[in-house]
PDB file of C-alpha atoms in Angstrom:
ATOM      1  CA  GLU A 151     -19.407  37.638 -16.663  1.00 67.00           C
ATOM      2  CA  ALA A 152     -22.613  37.494 -18.697  1.00 82.00           C
ATOM      3  CA  GLY A 153     -23.047  40.094 -21.432  1.00 93.00           C
ATOM      4  CA  VAL A 154     -25.989  42.251 -22.353  1.00 97.00           C
ATOM      5  CA  ALA A 155     -28.893  39.946 -23.319  1.00 97.00           C
ATOM      6  CA  GLN A 156     -31.582  41.088 -25.874  1.00 98.00           C
ATOM      7  CA  SER A 157     -34.649  39.355 -27.250  1.00 97.00           C
ATOM      8  CA  PRO A 158     -36.012  38.661 -29.748  1.00 97.00           C
ATOM      9  CA  ARG A 159     -33.078  38.579 -32.203  1.00 97.00           C
ATOM     10  CA  TYR A 160     -35.244  39.060 -35.228  1.00 97.00           C
ATOM     11  CA  LYS A 161     -38.791  40.452 -35.650  1.00 98.00           C
ATOM     12  CA  ILE A 162     -40.855  40.912 -38.812  1.00 98.00           C
ATOM     13  CA  ILE A 163     -44.073  42.891 -38.544  1.00 98.00           C
ATOM     14  CA  GLU A 164     -46.427  44.872 -40.882  1.00 97.00           C
ATOM     15  CA  LYS A 165     -46.728  48.619 -40.644  1.00 96.00           C
ATOM     16  CA  ARG A 166     -48.994  49.941 -37.944  1.00 97.00           C
ATOM     17  CA  GLN A 167     -48.509  46.910 -35.798  1.00 97.00           C
ATOM     18  CA  SER A 168     -46.847  47.105 -32.337  1.00 97.00           C
ATOM     19  CA  VAL A 169     -43.589  45.500 -31.252  1.00 98.00           C
ATOM     20  CA  ALA A 170     -41.570  45.291 -27.969  1.00 98.00           C
ATOM     21  CA  PHE A 171     -37.875  44.648 -27.440  1.00 98.00           C
ATOM     22  CA  TRP A 172     -36.354  43.452 -24.171  1.00 97.00           C
ATOM     23  CA  CYS A 173     -32.897  44.067 -22.750  1.00 97.00           C
ATOM     24  CA  ASN A 174     -31.082  42.663 -19.649  1.00 97.00           C
ATOM     25  CA  PRO A 175     -27.972  44.730 -18.986  1.00 96.00           C
ATOM     26  CA  ILE A 176     -24.679  43.469 -17.333  1.00 95.00           C
ATOM     27  CA  SER A 177     -25.279  42.863 -13.664  1.00 93.00           C
ATOM     28  CA  GLY A 178     -24.439  46.066 -11.627  1.00 91.00           C
ATOM     29  CA  HIS A 179     -24.374  48.432 -14.703  1.00 92.00           C
ATOM     30  CA  ALA A 180     -26.486  51.441 -13.588  1.00 91.00           C
ATOM     31  CA  THR A 181     -26.647  52.892 -17.075  1.00 92.00           C
ATOM     32  CA  LEU A 182     -28.660  51.525 -19.851  1.00 95.00           C
ATOM     33  CA  TYR A 183     -28.914  52.841 -23.438  1.00 95.00           C
ATOM     34  CA  TRP A 184     -31.093  52.006 -26.458  1.00 97.00           C
ATOM     35  CA  TYR A 185     -29.653  52.731 -29.931  1.00 97.00           C
ATOM     36  CA  GLN A 186     -31.250  52.564 -33.304  1.00 97.00           C
ATOM     37  CA  GLN A 187     -28.961  51.568 -36.185  1.00 96.00           C
ATOM     38  CA  ILE A 188     -30.282  51.948 -39.723  1.00 96.00           C
ATOM     39  CA  LEU A 189     -28.691  50.199 -42.518  1.00 93.00           C
ATOM     40  CA  GLY A 190     -25.521  51.917 -43.569  1.00 91.00           C
ATOM     41  CA  GLN A 191     -25.446  54.321 -40.620  1.00 93.00           C
ATOM     42  CA  GLY A 192     -23.910  54.208 -37.170  1.00 95.00           C
ATOM     43  CA  PRO A 193     -25.964  53.694 -34.044  1.00 95.00           C
ATOM     44  CA  LYS A 194     -28.072  56.609 -32.886  1.00 94.00           C
ATOM     45  CA  LEU A 195     -28.924  57.065 -29.166  1.00 94.00           C
ATOM     46  CA  LEU A 196     -32.673  56.811 -28.528  1.00 96.00           C
ATOM     47  CA  ILE A 197     -32.841  56.873 -24.814  1.00 95.00           C
ATOM     48  CA  GLN A 198     -30.537  56.529 -21.804  1.00 93.00           C
ATOM     49  CA  PHE A 199     -31.454  55.418 -18.329  1.00 93.00           C
ATOM     50  CA  GLN A 200     -29.455  55.950 -15.161  1.00 91.00           C
ATOM     51  CA  ASN A 201     -30.975  53.361 -12.815  1.00 89.00           C
ATOM     52  CA  ASN A 202     -34.678  53.594 -13.453  1.00 85.00           C
ATOM     53  CA  GLY A 203     -34.601  57.374 -14.425  1.00 91.00           C
ATOM     54  CA  VAL A 204     -34.381  58.781 -17.860  1.00 92.00           C
ATOM     55  CA  VAL A 205     -31.207  60.821 -18.507  1.00 90.00           C
ATOM     56  CA  ASP A 206     -31.715  61.655 -22.143  1.00 90.00           C
ATOM     57  CA  ASP A 207     -34.519  60.870 -24.528  1.00 93.00           C
ATOM     58  CA  SER A 208     -34.070  63.861 -26.879  1.00 90.00           C
ATOM     59  CA  GLN A 209     -33.852  61.646 -29.960  1.00 91.00           C
ATOM     60  CA  LEU A 210     -36.704  59.312 -28.978  1.00 95.00           C
ATOM     61  CA  PRO A 211     -39.827  59.707 -31.373  1.00 95.00           C
ATOM     62  CA  LYS A 212     -42.141  59.945 -28.415  1.00 95.00           C
ATOM     63  CA  ASP A 213     -45.323  59.794 -30.515  1.00 96.00           C
ATOM     64  CA  ARG A 214     -44.727  56.180 -31.273  1.00 97.00           C
ATOM     65  CA  PHE A 215     -41.657  54.912 -29.221  1.00 98.00           C
ATOM     66  CA  SER A 216     -41.606  54.300 -25.465  1.00 97.00           C
ATOM     67  CA  ALA A 217     -39.202  52.766 -23.059  1.00 97.00           C
ATOM     68  CA  GLU A 218     -39.210  51.875 -19.454  1.00 96.00           C
ATOM     69  CA  ARG A 219     -36.809  50.457 -16.837  1.00 94.00           C
ATOM     70  CA  LEU A 220     -39.083  50.081 -13.851  1.00 82.00           C
ATOM     71  CA  LYS A 221     -36.819  48.288 -11.338  1.00 86.00           C
ATOM     72  CA  GLY A 222     -33.557  49.673 -12.684  1.00 84.00           C
ATOM     73  CA  VAL A 223     -32.446  46.448 -14.136  1.00 92.00           C
ATOM     74  CA  ASP A 224     -33.973  45.182 -17.350  1.00 95.00           C
ATOM     75  CA  SER A 225     -35.581  47.377 -19.882  1.00 97.00           C
ATOM     76  CA  THR A 226     -38.337  47.295 -22.629  1.00 97.00           C
ATOM     77  CA  LEU A 227     -38.533  49.498 -25.807  1.00 98.00           C
ATOM     78  CA  LYS A 228     -41.821  49.626 -27.578  1.00 98.00           C
ATOM     79  CA  ILE A 229     -42.928  50.932 -30.983  1.00 98.00           C
ATOM     80  CA  GLN A 230     -46.675  51.622 -31.517  1.00 97.00           C
ATOM     81  CA  PRO A 231     -47.446  51.890 -34.344  1.00 96.00           C
ATOM     82  CA  ALA A 232     -44.504  50.951 -36.498  1.00 97.00           C
ATOM     83  CA  LYS A 233     -43.560  52.577 -39.755  1.00 97.00           C
ATOM     84  CA  LEU A 234     -41.559  51.343 -42.572  1.00 97.00           C
ATOM     85  CA  GLU A 235     -38.702  53.562 -41.667  1.00 97.00           C
ATOM     86  CA  ASP A 236     -38.485  52.027 -38.255  1.00 97.00           C
ATOM     87  CA  SER A 237     -36.780  48.953 -39.949  1.00 98.00           C
ATOM     88  CA  ALA A 238     -33.325  48.768 -38.128  1.00 97.00           C
ATOM     89  CA  VAL A 239     -31.218  47.086 -35.644  1.00 97.00           C
ATOM     90  CA  TYR A 240     -32.233  48.110 -32.031  1.00 98.00           C
ATOM     91  CA  LEU A 241     -29.139  47.755 -29.827  1.00 97.00           C
ATOM     92  CA  CYS A 242     -29.093  47.820 -26.076  1.00 97.00           C
ATOM     93  CA  ALA A 243     -25.909  48.774 -24.184  1.00 96.00           C
ATOM     94  CA  SER A 244     -24.969  49.281 -20.543  1.00 95.00           C
ATOM     95  CA  SER A 245     -22.157  50.717 -18.610  1.00 92.00           C
ATOM     96  CA  THR A 246     -21.131  51.438 -14.956  1.00 88.00           C
ATOM     97  CA  ARG A 247     -21.888  54.823 -13.531  1.00 76.00           C
ATOM     98  CA  ASP A 248     -18.236  55.937 -13.462  1.00 75.00           C
ATOM     99  CA  ARG A 249     -17.045  54.356 -16.733  1.00 72.00           C
ATOM    100  CA  PHE A 250     -19.844  55.314 -19.081  1.00 70.00           C
ATOM    101  CA  LEU A 251     -17.602  55.638 -22.121  1.00 76.00           C
ATOM    102  CA  GLU A 252     -17.005  51.991 -22.144  1.00 84.00           C
ATOM    103  CA  GLN A 253     -20.410  50.787 -23.208  1.00 92.00           C
ATOM    104  CA  PHE A 254     -21.095  47.044 -23.611  1.00 94.00           C
ATOM    105  CA  PHE A 255     -23.578  46.220 -26.357  1.00 96.00           C
ATOM    106  CA  GLY A 256     -25.953  43.370 -26.773  1.00 97.00           C
ATOM    107  CA  PRO A 257     -26.270  41.693 -30.050  1.00 96.00           C
ATOM    108  CA  GLY A 258     -29.264  43.788 -31.132  1.00 97.00           C
ATOM    109  CA  THR A 259     -32.775  42.971 -32.409  1.00 97.00           C
ATOM    110  CA  ARG A 260     -33.133  43.273 -36.214  1.00 97.00           C
ATOM    111  CA  LEU A 261     -36.694  44.684 -36.935  1.00 98.00           C
ATOM    112  CA  THR A 262     -38.212  44.558 -40.433  1.00 98.00           C
ATOM    113  CA  VAL A 263     -41.385  46.495 -40.991  1.00 98.00           C
ATOM    114  CA  LEU A 264     -43.299  45.460 -44.132  1.00 97.00           C
TER     115      LEU A 264
ATOM    116  CA  ASP B  41     -25.795  67.560 -39.864  1.00 62.00           C
ATOM    117  CA  GLN B  42     -23.128  64.894 -39.774  1.00 76.00           C
ATOM    118  CA  GLN B  43     -20.617  65.810 -36.979  1.00 90.00           C
ATOM    119  CA  VAL B  44     -18.685  62.603 -37.466  1.00 94.00           C
ATOM    120  CA  LYS B  45     -17.763  61.420 -41.076  1.00 95.00           C
ATOM    121  CA  GLN B  46     -16.167  58.192 -42.079  1.00 96.00           C
ATOM    122  CA  ASN B  47     -16.005  58.758 -45.765  1.00 90.00           C
ATOM    123  CA  SER B  48     -14.705  55.315 -46.865  1.00 94.00           C
ATOM    124  CA  PRO B  49     -17.644  52.831 -46.504  1.00 94.00           C
ATOM    125  CA  SER B  50     -15.340  49.957 -47.187  1.00 97.00           C
ATOM    126  CA  LEU B  51     -11.585  49.007 -47.255  1.00 97.00           C
ATOM    127  CA  SER B  52      -9.906  45.900 -48.555  1.00 98.00           C
ATOM    128  CA  VAL B  53      -6.395  44.984 -47.347  1.00 98.00           C
ATOM    129  CA  GLN B  54      -4.133  41.996 -47.732  1.00 98.00           C
ATOM    130  CA  GLU B  55      -3.233  40.008 -44.615  1.00 98.00           C
ATOM    131  CA  GLY B  56       0.004  41.333 -43.025  1.00 98.00           C
ATOM    132  CA  ARG B  57      -0.364  44.804 -44.538  1.00 98.00           C
ATOM    133  CA  ILE B  58      -1.358  47.960 -42.702  1.00 98.00           C
ATOM    134  CA  SER B  59      -4.996  49.032 -42.496  1.00 98.00           C
ATOM    135  CA  ILE B  60      -5.768  52.714 -42.147  1.00 98.00           C
ATOM    136  CA  LEU B  61      -9.211  53.838 -41.248  1.00 98.00           C
ATOM    137  CA  ASN B  62     -10.090  57.432 -41.300  1.00 98.00           C
ATOM    138  CA  CYS B  63     -12.536  59.675 -39.409  1.00 97.00           C
ATOM    139  CA  ASP B  64     -13.262  63.481 -39.717  1.00 97.00           C
ATOM    140  CA  TYR B  65     -15.300  65.559 -37.433  1.00 95.00           C
ATOM    141  CA  THR B  66     -16.595  69.079 -37.354  1.00 93.00           C
ATOM    142  CA  ASN B  67     -17.270  69.930 -33.779  1.00 90.00           C
ATOM    143  CA  SER B  68     -14.126  71.375 -32.222  1.00 90.00           C
ATOM    144  CA  MET B  69     -15.627  70.788 -28.859  1.00 89.00           C
ATOM    145  CA  PHE B  70     -15.089  67.022 -29.131  1.00 90.00           C
ATOM    146  CA  ASP B  71     -12.182  66.146 -26.730  1.00 86.00           C
ATOM    147  CA  TYR B  72     -12.337  62.372 -26.548  1.00 90.00           C
ATOM    148  CA  PHE B  73     -12.682  59.820 -29.372  1.00 94.00           C
ATOM    149  CA  LEU B  74     -13.514  56.058 -29.171  1.00 95.00           C
ATOM    150  CA  TRP B  75     -13.235  53.331 -31.894  1.00 97.00           C
ATOM    151  CA  TYR B  76     -15.664  50.453 -31.728  1.00 97.00           C
ATOM    152  CA  LYS B  77     -15.480  47.291 -33.810  1.00 97.00           C
ATOM    153  CA  LYS B  78     -18.526  45.364 -34.981  1.00 96.00           C
ATOM    154  CA  TYR B  79     -18.827  41.880 -36.280  1.00 96.00           C
ATOM    155  CA  PRO B  80     -21.904  40.686 -38.066  1.00 92.00           C
ATOM    156  CA  ALA B  81     -24.875  39.784 -35.888  1.00 89.00           C
ATOM    157  CA  GLU B  82     -22.957  41.162 -32.844  1.00 93.00           C
ATOM    158  CA  GLY B  83     -23.033  44.469 -30.979  1.00 94.00           C
ATOM    159  CA  PRO B  84     -20.158  46.870 -31.175  1.00 95.00           C
ATOM    160  CA  THR B  85     -17.229  46.366 -28.869  1.00 95.00           C
ATOM    161  CA  PHE B  86     -14.964  49.034 -27.549  1.00 93.00           C
ATOM    162  CA  LEU B  87     -11.474  48.847 -29.230  1.00 96.00           C
ATOM    163  CA  ILE B  88      -9.297  51.897 -28.406  1.00 96.00           C
ATOM    164  CA  SER B  89      -9.699  55.509 -27.468  1.00 94.00           C
ATOM    165  CA  ILE B  90      -7.796  58.720 -27.443  1.00 95.00           C
ATOM    166  CA  SER B  91      -7.941  61.953 -25.451  1.00 92.00           C
ATOM    167  CA  SER B  92      -7.494  65.285 -27.225  1.00 90.00           C
ATOM    168  CA  ILE B  93      -4.411  66.027 -25.073  1.00 93.00           C
ATOM    169  CA  LYS B  94      -2.651  63.329 -26.938  1.00 94.00           C
ATOM    170  CA  ASP B  95      -1.958  62.891 -30.590  1.00 94.00           C
ATOM    171  CA  LYS B  96      -1.301  59.109 -30.460  1.00 97.00           C
ATOM    172  CA  ASN B  97      -2.436  56.062 -28.462  1.00 97.00           C
ATOM    173  CA  GLU B  98      -1.138  52.557 -29.082  1.00 97.00           C
ATOM    174  CA  ASP B  99      -2.563  49.323 -27.911  1.00 96.00           C
ATOM    175  CA  GLY B 100      -0.789  46.150 -29.471  1.00 97.00           C
ATOM    176  CA  ARG B 101      -1.461  46.238 -33.146  1.00 98.00           C
ATOM    177  CA  PHE B 102      -3.842  49.112 -33.028  1.00 98.00           C
ATOM    178  CA  THR B 103      -2.736  52.786 -33.037  1.00 98.00           C
ATOM    179  CA  VAL B 104      -4.960  55.859 -33.172  1.00 98.00           C
ATOM    180  CA  PHE B 105      -3.650  59.124 -34.291  1.00 98.00           C
ATOM    181  CA  LEU B 106      -5.376  62.456 -33.610  1.00 97.00           C
ATOM    182  CA  ASN B 107      -4.695  65.650 -35.699  1.00 96.00           C
ATOM    183  CA  LYS B 108      -6.787  68.335 -33.848  1.00 94.00           C
ATOM    184  CA  SER B 109      -5.961  71.176 -36.267  1.00 94.00           C
ATOM    185  CA  ALA B 110      -7.279  69.063 -39.161  1.00 96.00           C
ATOM    186  CA  LYS B 111     -10.148  67.604 -37.072  1.00 95.00           C
ATOM    187  CA  HIS B 112      -9.020  64.280 -38.208  1.00 96.00           C
ATOM    188  CA  LEU B 113      -8.194  60.893 -36.649  1.00 96.00           C
ATOM    189  CA  SER B 114      -7.037  57.572 -38.030  1.00 97.00           C
ATOM    190  CA  LEU B 115      -6.942  54.061 -36.779  1.00 98.00           C
ATOM    191  CA  HIS B 116      -3.994  52.008 -37.953  1.00 98.00           C
ATOM    192  CA  ILE B 117      -3.930  48.220 -37.671  1.00 98.00           C
ATOM    193  CA  VAL B 118      -0.514  46.676 -38.216  1.00 98.00           C
ATOM    194  CA  PRO B 119      -0.184  43.925 -39.301  1.00 98.00           C
ATOM    195  CA  SER B 120      -3.768  43.274 -40.418  1.00 98.00           C
ATOM    196  CA  GLN B 121      -5.287  39.790 -39.727  1.00 98.00           C
ATOM    197  CA  PRO B 122      -8.311  38.186 -41.295  1.00 97.00           C
ATOM    198  CA  GLY B 123     -10.044  38.264 -37.777  1.00 97.00           C
ATOM    199  CA  ASP B 124      -9.797  42.070 -38.027  1.00 98.00           C
ATOM    200  CA  SER B 125     -12.535  41.939 -40.783  1.00 98.00           C
ATOM    201  CA  ALA B 126     -15.359  43.938 -39.286  1.00 98.00           C
ATOM    202  CA  VAL B 127     -17.030  47.302 -39.355  1.00 97.00           C
ATOM    203  CA  TYR B 128     -15.178  50.058 -37.457  1.00 98.00           C
ATOM    204  CA  PHE B 129     -16.946  53.114 -35.944  1.00 97.00           C
ATOM    205  CA  CYS B 130     -15.420  56.317 -34.794  1.00 96.00           C
ATOM    206  CA  ALA B 131     -17.490  57.554 -31.875  1.00 94.00           C
ATOM    207  CA  PRO B 132     -16.658  60.775 -29.925  1.00 92.00           C
ATOM    208  CA  PRO B 133     -18.926  61.577 -26.809  1.00 88.00           C
ATOM    209  CA  TRP B 134     -21.244  64.430 -27.068  1.00 84.00           C
ATOM    210  CA  PRO B 135     -19.381  67.468 -25.651  1.00 79.00           C
ATOM    211  CA  GLY B 136     -20.368  68.579 -22.222  1.00 68.00           C
ATOM    212  CA  GLY B 137     -22.057  65.387 -21.373  1.00 65.00           C
ATOM    213  CA  TYR B 138     -20.011  62.301 -21.589  1.00 54.00           C
ATOM    214  CA  ASN B 139     -22.808  59.944 -21.953  1.00 69.00           C
ATOM    215  CA  LYS B 140     -24.029  60.268 -25.553  1.00 83.00           C
ATOM    216  CA  LEU B 141     -21.754  58.720 -28.181  1.00 90.00           C
ATOM    217  CA  ILE B 142     -21.995  60.226 -31.731  1.00 92.00           C
ATOM    218  CA  PHE B 143     -21.246  57.364 -34.105  1.00 95.00           C
ATOM    219  CA  GLY B 144     -19.859  57.751 -37.670  1.00 96.00           C
ATOM    220  CA  ALA B 145     -21.343  55.620 -40.382  1.00 96.00           C
ATOM    221  CA  GLY B 146     -18.628  53.137 -40.110  1.00 97.00           C
ATOM    222  CA  THR B 147     -16.026  51.561 -42.402  1.00 98.00           C
ATOM    223  CA  ARG B 148     -16.196  47.931 -43.355  1.00 97.00           C
ATOM    224  CA  LEU B 149     -12.793  46.376 -43.348  1.00 98.00           C
ATOM    225  CA  ALA B 150     -12.051  43.175 -45.229  1.00 98.00           C
ATOM    226  CA  VAL B 151      -8.611  41.488 -44.682  1.00 98.00           C
ATOM    227  CA  HIS B 152      -7.981  38.734 -47.179  1.00 96.00           C
ATOM    228  CA  PRO B 153      -5.308  36.146 -47.030  1.00 92.00           C
TER     229      PRO B 153
END
């Protein structure tokens, strides 16, 4: 079974630029999560999708962050414009609808904002 | 407001000895706890969990202990192996909605020969 795929693995941009991350979850997983992990901290949930609907986006900075999962499969997270404090690893995870505690994580995208 | 605290950022243990990783929490509504392990350049992977109706759960070399009155749990690894070197996160689900995991800051375990 293929795992959660993410791209790119690394991205370096300057502040005020835009950036987008892509995630393809495990086949058949209805729930998709985006986490932000700042250096020295644990992952923090940004947004959660159930199929193509948003379940929880309470910690997503909506003035600059957006995410979509149009066909209920892969997802894109965008930051526009980026700030220095957005430097972090962005992790995508997926789970089945009935076993949502066992989340399977992708390798993450390391974003550096200069 | 840190609801989940892993106060030891790092731990160094000799191969074959016991590793004990600690986690403290403040929200008495947490009733399920998960441990995730993370290797460099990889995403976290689920390791072991415990429900609040239990005080111990064992899976091979890994045992998690829960002390509800102290709001404290610990992960024991016996015997420790070099391949156990990773960052370990304590992650209870948000009470009332078992979808959002609240991760601690993690403890980096180094097991040396």
